[in-house]
Coordinates of N, CA, C and O in Angstrom, one line a residue:
X1 N 28.2 -45.7 -47.6 CA 28.4 -45.8 -45.6 C 27.5 -45.9 -45.1 O 26.4 -45.8 -45.0
X2 N 28.5 -46.3 -43.8 CA 27.6 -46.5 -43.0 C 28.0 -46.1 -41.9 O 28.9 -45.8 -41.9
X3 N 27.0 -45.6 -41.0 CA 27.0 -44.7 -39.3 C 27.9 -45.8 -38.6 O 26.8 -47.0 -38.2
X4 N 28.4 -45.1 -38.0 CA 28.9 -46.5 -36.6 C 28.2 -46.2 -35.9 O 27.2 -45.2 -35.5
X5 N 28.0 -47.1 -35.1 CA 26.9 -47.6 -34.1 C 26.9 -46.9 -33.0 O 25.4 -46.1 -32.6
X6 N 28.3 -46.8 -33.1 CA 28.2 -45.5 -31.8 C 27.1 -44.0 -31.7 O 26.6 -43.6 -30.6
X7 N 27.6 -43.8 -33.1 CA 27.6 -42.6 -33.0 C 25.7 -42.4 -33.1 O 25.1 -41.8 -33.0
X8 N 25.3 -43.6 -33.2 CA 23.8 -43.8 -33.5 C 23.2 -43.3 -32.1 O 22.0 -43.1 -31.7
X9 N 23.7 -44.4 -31.1 CA 23.6 -44.9 -29.4 C 23.6 -43.0 -28.9 O 22.5 -42.1 -28.7
X10 N 24.6 -42.7 -29.3 CA 24.7 -41.0 -28.7 C 23.5 -39.9 -28.8 O 23.4 -40.0 -28.5
X11 N 23.6 -40.3 -30.8 CA 22.1 -39.7 -30.8 C 20.7 -39.7 -31.0 O 20.3 -39.1 -30.6
X12 N 20.8 -40.8 -30.5 CA 19.7 -41.3 -29.9 C 19.0 -40.5 -28.2 O 18.2 -40.0 -28.3
X13 N 20.3 -41.1 -28.1 CA 20.1 -40.3 -26.1 C 19.9 -39.4 -26.2 O 19.0 -38.4 -25.5
X14 N 21.3 -38.6 -26.9 CA 21.1 -36.9 -26.7 C 19.7 -36.2 -27.6 O 19.1 -36.0 -26.9
X15 N 19.6 -36.7 -28.2 CA 17.4 -37.0 -28.8 C 16.4 -37.1 -27.4 O 16.0 -35.7 -27.1
X16 N 16.8 -38.1 -27.5 CA 16.0 -38.6 -25.3 C 16.2 -37.2 -24.4 O 14.9 -36.9 -23.9
X17 N 17.2 -37.6 -24.6 CA 17.9 -36.6 -23.3 C 17.5 -34.9 -23.8 O 16.3 -34.3 -22.9
X18 N 17.1 -34.0 -24.5 CA 16.6 -32.7 -25.8 C 15.5 -32.9 -25.3 O 15.1 -32.0 -24.6
X19 N 15.0 -33.8 -25.3 CA 13.5 -34.0 -25.4 C 13.0 -34.2 -23.7 O 12.2 -33.5 -23.7
X20 N 13.6 -35.0 -23.0 CA 13.1 -34.7 -21.6 C 13.2 -33.2 -20.8 O 12.6 -33.1 -20.8
X21 N 14.6 -33.0 -21.4 CA 14.8 -31.8 -21.2 C 13.6 -30.4 -21.3 O 13.0 -30.1 -20.4
X22 N 13.4 -30.9 -22.2 CA 12.2 -30.5 -22.2 C 10.7 -30.1 -22.9 O 10.4 -29.0 -21.5
X23 N 10.2 -31.5 -21.8 CA 9.4 -32.2 -21.6 C 9.3 -30.8 -20.2 O 8.2 -30.7 -19.7
X24 N 10.7 -30.9 -18.9 CA 10.5 -30.9 -18.4 C 10.2 -29.2 -18.3 O 10.0 -28.5 -17.3
X25 N 11.7 -28.5 -19.4 CA 11.3 -27.3 -19.3 C 10.4 -27.1 -19.5 O 9.4 -25.5 -18.6
X26 N 8.8 -26.8 -20.6 CA 7.9 -26.1 -21.0 C 6.9 -26.8 -19.2 O 6.5 -26.5 -18.9
X27 N 7.0 -27.7 -18.4 CA 6.4 -28.2 -17.3 C 6.9 -26.9 -16.7 O 5.1 -27.0 -15.6
X28 N 8.0 -27.0 -15.9 CA 8.3 -25.6 -15.5 C 7.6 -24.4 -15.3 O 6.7 -24.2 -14.9
X29 N 7.9 -24.3 -16.6 CA 7.1 -22.5 -17.2 C 5.3 -23.1 -17.5 O 4.9 -21.7 -16.9
X30 N 5.0 -23.5 -17.2 CA 3.5 -23.7 -17.1 C 3.2 -23.7 -16.2 O 2.2 -22.7 -16.0
X31 N 4.0 -24.2 -15.2 CA 3.7 -24.3 -13.4 C 3.9 -23.2 -12.8 O 3.6 -22.3 -12.2
X32 N 4.7 -22.3 -13.1 CA 5.3 -20.7 -13.2 C 4.1 -19.8 -13.7 O 3.8 -19.4 -12.2
X33 N 4.1 -20.6 -14.5 CA 2.7 -19.4 -14.9 C 0.8 -19.3 -14.5 O 0.8 -18.5 -13.8
X34 N 1.0 -20.5 -14.3 CA -0.2 -20.6 -13.2 C -0.1 -20.1 -11.5 O -1.1 -20.1 -11.5
X35 N 0.8 -20.2 -11.3 CA 1.6 -19.8 -9.9 C 1.0 -18.2 -10.5 O 0.8 -17.7 -9.5
X36 N 1.8 -17.5 -11.7 CA 2.0 -16.3 -11.4 C 0.5 -15.7 -11.6 O -0.3 -14.4 -11.1
X37 N -0.5 -17.0 -12.2 CA -1.9 -15.8 -12.6 C -2.2 -16.0 -11.2 O -3.3 -15.7 -10.7
X38 N -2.0 -17.4 -10.7 CA -3.4 -17.4 -9.4 C -2.3 -16.4 -8.0 O -3.3 -15.9 -7.5
X39 N -1.2 -15.9 -8.2 CA -1.2 -14.9 -7.4 C -2.0 -13.0 -8.4 O -1.9 -12.4 -7.6
X40 N -2.2 -13.4 -9.1 CA -2.9 -12.7 -10.1 C -4.1 -12.4 -8.9 O -4.9 -10.9 -9.2
X41 N -5.0 -13.3 -9.6 CA -6.2 -13.1 -9.4 C -6.7 -13.7 -7.0 O -7.4 -12.9 -6.6
X42 N -5.8 -14.0 -6.8 CA -5.8 -13.3 -5.5 C -4.9 -12.1 -5.4 O -6.4 -11.3 -4.0
X43 N -4.5 -11.3 -5.7 CA -4.4 -10.4 -5.3 C -5.5 -9.5 -6.0 O -5.7 -8.4 -4.8
X44 N -6.5 -9.4 -7.3 CA -7.3 -8.7 -7.7 C -8.1 -8.5 -6.3 O -9.8 -7.8 -6.0
X45 N -8.4 -9.8 -5.7 CA -9.2 -10.5 -5.0 C -9.1 -9.5 -3.3 O -10.4 -8.8 -2.8
X46 N -8.2 -9.4 -3.3 CA -7.8 -8.8 -1.7 C -8.3 -7.5 -2.2 O -8.1 -6.5 -1.0
X47 N -7.9 -6.6 -3.6 CA -8.1 -5.6 -3.6 C -9.1 -5.2 -3.9 O -10.0 -3.7 -3.0
X48 N -10.2 -5.7 -4.3 CA -11.7 -5.8 -4.6 C -12.7 -6.2 -2.9 O -13.2 -4.9 -3.3
X49 N -11.2 -6.1 -1.7 CA -12.0 -6.9 -0.9 C -12.3 -5.6 0.3 O -12.5 -4.9 0.8
X50 N -10.5 -4.6 -0.3 CA -10.3 -3.5 0.5 C -11.4 -2.4 0.0 O -11.9 -2.2 1.2
X51 N -11.6 -2.9 -1.0 CA -12.0 -1.7 -1.6 C -13.5 -1.6 -1.2 O -14.7 -0.5 -0.6
X52 N -14.3 -3.0 -0.9 CA -15.7 -2.7 -0.1 C -15.4 -2.9 1.8 O -15.9 -2.2 1.8
X53 N -14.4 -2.7 2.1 CA -14.2 -2.2 3.8 C -13.5 -1.2 3.6 O -14.8 0.0 4.6
X54 N -13.4 -0.1 3.0 CA -13.1 1.0 3.1 C -14.0 1.7 3.1 O -14.6 3.1 3.3
X55 N -14.6 1.8 1.8 CA -16.4 2.2 1.2 C -16.8 2.1 2.2 O -18.2 2.7 1.9
X56 N -16.9 0.3 3.9 CA -19.0 0.7 4.2 C -18.1 2.2 5.4 O -17.3 2.2 5.6
X57 N -19.7 2.2 5.8 CA -20.0 2.8 6.8 C -19.4 3.2 7.8 O -18.7 3.8 9.3
X58 N -18.8 1.1 8.5 CA -18.5 0.6 9.3 C -16.8 1.5 9.4 O -16.3 2.1 11.2
X59 N -16.2 1.7 8.7 CA -14.6 1.9 8.6 C -15.0 3.8 7.8 O -13.3 3.8 9.1
X60 N -15.1 4.5 7.8 CA -15.6 5.9 8.2 C -15.2 6.2 9.4 O -14.6 6.8 10.2
X61 N -15.9 5.1 10.1 CA -16.6 5.4 11.2 C -14.8 4.7 12.3 O -14.5 5.9 13.4
X62 N -14.8 3.9 11.9 CA -13.9 3.1 13.1 C -12.9 4.6 12.8 O -12.0 5.1 13.2
X63 N -12.1 4.6 11.6 CA -11.2 5.6 11.2 C -10.9 6.9 11.7 O -10.0 7.7 12.2
X64 N -11.8 7.4 12.1 CA -12.4 9.0 12.2 C -12.6 8.7 14.3 O -11.9 9.8 14.2
X65 N -12.8 7.7 14.4 CA -12.4 7.8 15.6 C -10.9 7.8 15.9 O -10.5 7.5 16.9
X66 N -10.4 7.1 15.3 CA -8.9 6.9 15.9 C -8.2 7.3 16.1 O -7.2 7.7 16.5
X67 N -8.2 8.7 14.9 CA -7.2 9.8 14.9 C -7.6 10.8 16.6 O -6.5 11.3 16.9
X68 N -8.6 10.7 16.9 CA -9.1 10.7 18.8 C -9.0 10.4 19.2 O -9.9 10.0 20.2
X69 N -7.1 10.6 19.8 CA -6.9 9.6 20.9 C -7.1 11.1 22.1 O -5.8 12.1 22.4
X70 N -8.2 10.5 23.1 CA -8.1 11.0 24.3 C -8.7 10.7 25.6 O -7.9 11.9 26.9
X71 N -8.8 9.3 25.8 CA -8.6 9.0 26.9 C -6.9 8.2 27.2 O -6.0 7.8 26.4
X72 N -7.2 8.6 28.9 CA -5.9 8.1 29.3 C -5.2 6.8 28.8 O -3.6 6.8 28.6
X73 N -6.0 5.3 28.7 CA -4.8 4.2 28.2 C -4.3 4.6 27.4 O -3.8 3.5 26.8
X74 N -4.8 5.0 26.4 CA -5.2 4.5 25.0 C -3.2 5.5 25.0 O -3.1 5.1 24.3
X75 N -4.0 6.4 25.2 CA -3.1 8.0 25.4 C -1.5 7.6 25.7 O -0.7 8.0 25.0
X76 N -1.7 6.7 26.4 CA -0.5 6.2 27.5 C 0.7 4.5 26.6 O 1.6 5.3 26.1
X77 N -0.5 4.6 26.8 CA -0.6 3.4 25.2 C 0.2 4.1 24.4 O 2.4 3.3 23.3
X78 N 0.8 4.6 23.3 CA 1.0 6.0 22.2 C 1.9 6.1 22.7 O 3.4 5.9 22.1
X79 N 2.5 7.1 23.5 CA 3.0 7.6 24.1 C 4.1 6.6 24.8 O 5.6 7.0 23.6
X80 N 4.0 6.4 25.1 CA 5.0 4.9 25.6 C 5.7 3.8 23.8 O 6.6 4.1 24.5
X81 N 5.0 3.8 23.6 CA 5.4 2.8 22.1 C 5.9 4.8 21.6 O 6.7 3.9 20.9
X82 N 5.8 5.4 21.3 CA 6.6 6.2 20.5 C 7.8 6.3 21.5 O 9.4 6.8 20.6
X83 N 7.8 7.2 22.2 CA 9.0 6.1 23.0 C 10.0 5.7 23.6 O 11.3 6.5 23.7
X84 N 9.7 4.5 23.4 CA 10.0 3.2 23.6 C 11.2 3.5 22.2 O 11.8 3.0 22.4
X85 N 10.8 3.6 21.2 CA 11.4 4.3 20.4 C 12.5 4.7 19.7 O 13.5 4.7 19.0
X86 N 12.6 5.1 21.2 CA 13.7 6.9 21.1 C 14.7 6.2 22.3 O 14.6 5.1 23.0
X87 N 16.0 7.2 22.2 CA 16.7 7.0 23.0 C 16.6 7.9 24.4 O 17.0 7.9 25.7
X88 N 15.1 7.6 24.3 CA 14.6 8.6 26.5 C 13.8 7.1 26.9 O 13.0 6.0 26.6
X89 N 13.7 7.1 28.2 CA 13.6 7.3 29.4 C 11.8 7.4 30.2 O 12.5 8.7 30.6
X90 N 11.0 6.3 30.0 CA 10.1 7.3 31.0 C 11.0 7.1 32.9 O 10.4 6.3 33.4
X91 N 10.4 8.5 33.4 CA 10.1 8.3 34.8 C 9.2 8.3 35.8 O 8.9 8.0 37.2
X92 N 8.7 9.2 34.9 CA 6.5 9.2 35.4 C 6.3 10.3 34.6 O 6.5 10.6 33.4
X93 N 5.0 9.5 34.9 CA 3.4 9.2 33.9 C 2.5 9.8 34.8 O 2.1 8.9 35.6
X94 N 2.1 11.2 35.0 CA 0.3 11.0 35.8 C 0.2 11.9 35.7 O 0.0 13.4 34.0
X95 N -2.0 11.2 35.0 CA -2.4 11.7 34.7 C -3.5 12.3 35.4 O -3.9 12.4 36.6
X96 N -3.6 14.0 35.0 CA -4.9 15.1 35.5 C -5.2 15.6 35.0 O -5.4 16.2 34.3
X97 N -6.3 15.9 36.1 CA -7.7 16.6 35.3 C -7.6 18.1 35.7 O -7.4 18.8 36.3
X98 N -8.5 18.1 34.4 CA -8.0 20.3 34.1 C -9.3 20.4 33.9 O -10.4 19.6 33.6
X99 N -10.0 21.9 33.8 CA -10.5 22.1 33.1 C -10.7 22.4 31.7 O -11.8 22.3 30.7
X100 N -9.5 22.5 30.4 CA -10.4 21.8 29.5 C -10.4 19.8 29.3 O -10.0 19.8 28.5
X101 N -9.8 19.4 30.6 CA -10.3 18.1 30.6 C -8.8 17.2 30.8 O -7.8 18.3 31.4
X102 N -8.3 16.0 30.7 CA -7.6 15.3 30.3 C -6.1 15.3 29.8 O -6.0 15.8 29.0
X103 N -5.0 16.3 30.9 CA -3.4 15.3 30.1 C -2.6 15.2 31.6 O -2.9 14.2 32.2
X104 N -1.6 14.7 30.5 CA -0.6 13.7 31.0 C 0.3 14.6 31.0 O 1.4 14.8 30.4
X105 N 1.2 14.7 32.6 CA 2.2 15.3 32.6 C 3.4 14.0 32.5 O 3.2 13.1 33.9
X106 N 4.2 13.6 31.8 CA 5.4 13.2 31.6 C 6.7 13.7 32.7 O 7.0 14.5 31.0
X107 N 7.2 12.9 32.4 CA 9.1 13.3 32.6 C 8.8 12.1 31.9 O 9.8 10.9 32.2
X108 N 10.9 12.7 31.5 CA 12.0 11.6 30.8 C 13.3 11.7 30.4 O 13.4 13.5 31.3
X109 N 13.6 10.9 30.5 CA 15.2 11.3 30.6 C 15.7 10.7 30.0 O 15.6 9.7 29.0
X110 N 16.6 11.9 28.8 CA 17.8 11.2 28.1 C 18.4 12.7 27.6 O 17.8 13.6 27.0
X111 N 18.0 12.1 25.9 CA 18.5 13.5 24.2 C 18.3 14.4 24.7 O 16.7 14.6 24.3
X112 N 18.4 15.8 24.5 CA 17.2 16.7 24.2 C 16.6 17.0 22.3 O 15.1 16.8 22.0
X113 N 17.4 15.7 21.8 CA 17.3 16.1 20.3 C 15.7 14.5 20.5 O 15.1 14.9 19.5
X114 N 16.4 13.8 20.9 CA 15.6 12.4 21.4 C 13.8 12.7 21.7 O 12.5 12.4 21.1
X115 N 13.7 14.2 22.5 CA 12.6 14.8 23.2 C 12.1 15.6 22.0 O 10.4 15.3 21.8
X116 N 13.0 15.6 21.4 CA 12.1 16.5 19.7 C 11.7 16.2 19.0 O 10.4 15.6 18.2
X117 N 12.4 14.9 18.6 CA 11.9 13.7 17.4 C 10.6 13.3 18.6 O 9.4 13.1 17.2
X118 N 10.6 12.5 19.1 CA 9.5 12.5 20.1 C 8.4 13.2 19.9 O 7.3 13.2 19.3
X119 N 8.3 14.8 19.9 CA 7.4 15.5 20.1 C 6.4 16.1 18.8 O 5.7 15.9 19.1
X120 N 7.5 16.0 17.2 CA 7.4 16.3 16.2 C 7.0 15.0 15.6 O 5.0 14.8 15.3
X121 N 7.1 13.9 16.2 CA 6.3 11.9 15.8 C 5.1 11.7 16.5 O 4.1 11.4 15.7
X122 N 4.8 12.8 17.6 CA 2.9 12.4 18.6 C 2.7 13.8 18.1 O 1.4 12.7 17.4
X123 N 3.1 15.1 17.3 CA 2.4 16.5 16.6 C 1.4 15.7 15.6 O 0.6 15.7 15.0
X124 N 2.5 14.7 14.7 CA 2.1 14.9 13.0 C 1.2 13.8 13.4 O 0.2 13.6 12.5
X125 N 1.7 12.3 14.3 CA -0.1 11.5 14.1 C -0.8 11.6 14.7 O -2.0 11.2 14.3
X126 N -1.1 12.2 15.7 CA -2.5 12.4 16.7 C -2.3 14.4 16.3 O -1.8 14.7 17.5
X127 N -2.4 14.9 15.4 CA -2.7 16.2 15.7 C -3.8 16.9 16.5 O -3.2 18.3 16.9
X128 N -4.5 15.7 17.3 CA -5.2 17.2 18.2 C -5.2 17.0 19.1 O -5.1 17.5 21.0
X129 N -3.2 16.4 19.3 CA -2.8 16.0 20.2 C -2.1 18.1 20.7 O -1.0 18.3 19.8
X130 N -1.9 18.3 21.6 CA -0.4 19.6 22.1 C 0.9 19.1 23.5 O -0.5 18.2 24.7
X131 N 1.3 20.4 22.9 CA 3.0 18.8 24.3 C 3.4 19.7 24.0 O 3.6 21.3 23.6
X132 N 3.2 20.9 25.6 CA 3.8 21.4 26.6 C 4.8 21.5 27.1 O 5.1 20.6 28.0
X133 N 6.1 21.7 26.8 CA 7.6 21.9 27.6 C 7.1 22.0 29.0 O 7.0 23.4 29.0
X134 N 7.4 21.5 30.2 CA 6.8 22.4 31.3 C 8.9 22.3 32.3 O 8.8 24.0 32.5
X135 N 9.1 22.0 32.0 CA 10.7 22.2 33.0 C 11.4 21.3 32.6 O 11.9 20.2 31.5
X136 N 13.4 21.9 32.6 CA 14.0 21.0 32.1 C 15.7 21.3 32.4 O 15.8 22.0 33.4
X137 N 16.0 19.6 33.3 CA 16.7 20.5 34.8 C 17.6 19.0 34.2 O 17.7 18.0 33.6
X138 N 18.8 19.5 34.8 CA 20.2 17.8 35.0 C 19.9 17.9 36.9 O 20.2 17.9 37.1
X139 N 19.6 16.2 36.3 CA 20.3 15.2 38.1 C 21.3 14.5 37.2 O 20.6 13.4 36.6
X140 N 22.8 14.6 39.1 CA 23.8 13.7 38.5 C 23.8 12.9 36.4 O 24.1 12.0 36.3
X141 N 24.0 14.2 36.4 CA 24.9 14.1 35.3 C 23.3 13.2 34.0 O 24.3 13.4 32.6
X142 N 22.1 13.8 34.1 CA 21.6 13.3 33.2 C 20.6 14.2 33.4 O 19.7 14.9 34.1
X143 N 19.4 14.5 31.6 CA 19.6 15.7 31.7 C 17.4 14.6 31.4 O 17.0 14.1 30.9
X144 N 16.3 15.5 32.8 CA 15.3 15.1 32.6 C 14.2 16.9 31.9 O 14.9 17.8 31.7
X145 N 13.5 15.9 31.7 CA 12.4 16.2 30.3 C 11.8 16.3 31.2 O 10.7 15.2 30.6
X146 N 10.5 17.4 31.6 CA 9.5 17.9 32.5 C 7.9 18.4 30.8 O 8.2 19.6 30.8
X147 N 7.3 17.3 30.9 CA 6.4 18.4 29.9 C 5.1 16.7 29.6 O 4.5 16.7 30.5
X148 N 4.2 18.7 29.2 CA 2.1 17.9 29.8 C 1.7 17.8 27.7 O 1.9 18.4 26.9
X149 N 0.6 16.4 28.2 CA 0.4 16.4 26.5 C -1.6 16.4 27.6 O -2.1 15.9 28.0
X150 N -1.5 17.4 26.5 CA -3.6 17.7 26.3 C -4.0 17.2 24.8 O -3.3 17.8 24.1
X151 N -5.2 17.6 24.8 CA -5.6 18.0 23.6 C -6.3 19.3 23.4 O -6.5 19.8 24.6
X152 N -5.8 19.3 22.5 CA -6.4 20.8 22.2 C -8.0 21.3 21.8 O -8.5 20.2 21.5
X153 N -7.3 22.1 22.3 CA -9.2 23.0 22.8 C -9.5 23.7 20.9 O -8.9 24.3 20.2
X154 N -10.3 22.6 20.3 CA -11.1 23.7 18.7 C -11.9 23.9 18.6 O -12.8 23.9 18.8

């Protein structure tokens, strides 16, 4: 019995194609595995570095002072950032010195619900701050809210 020449060529070419395809897939899987191992090693190094930084006394000092917002410009930046994320517009912001320390008098224009959301976010992020509403008025069809922000006396 003789095997036709075309069938032999098809078998050999199929074998070569499957062998090459298998080699390509093996190389691809190997490179993917190497990238995953490298990513795991990088993550473990990052975690080790983070744990060293967090354990340092300098980090504890920085984080303890970061939560104490008392000076004007930093406080103003924080307030402007939170207000900027709401549908509120700052009309006026004035720093005033009192017996208890510095306080900011702020007037905003916007919805009352946005003001309450702002006040909640600010006091949750910085519990040492106290917000006191002063005046609520409607001018030219727009709601104006006047309030003060100061540090709480502990």
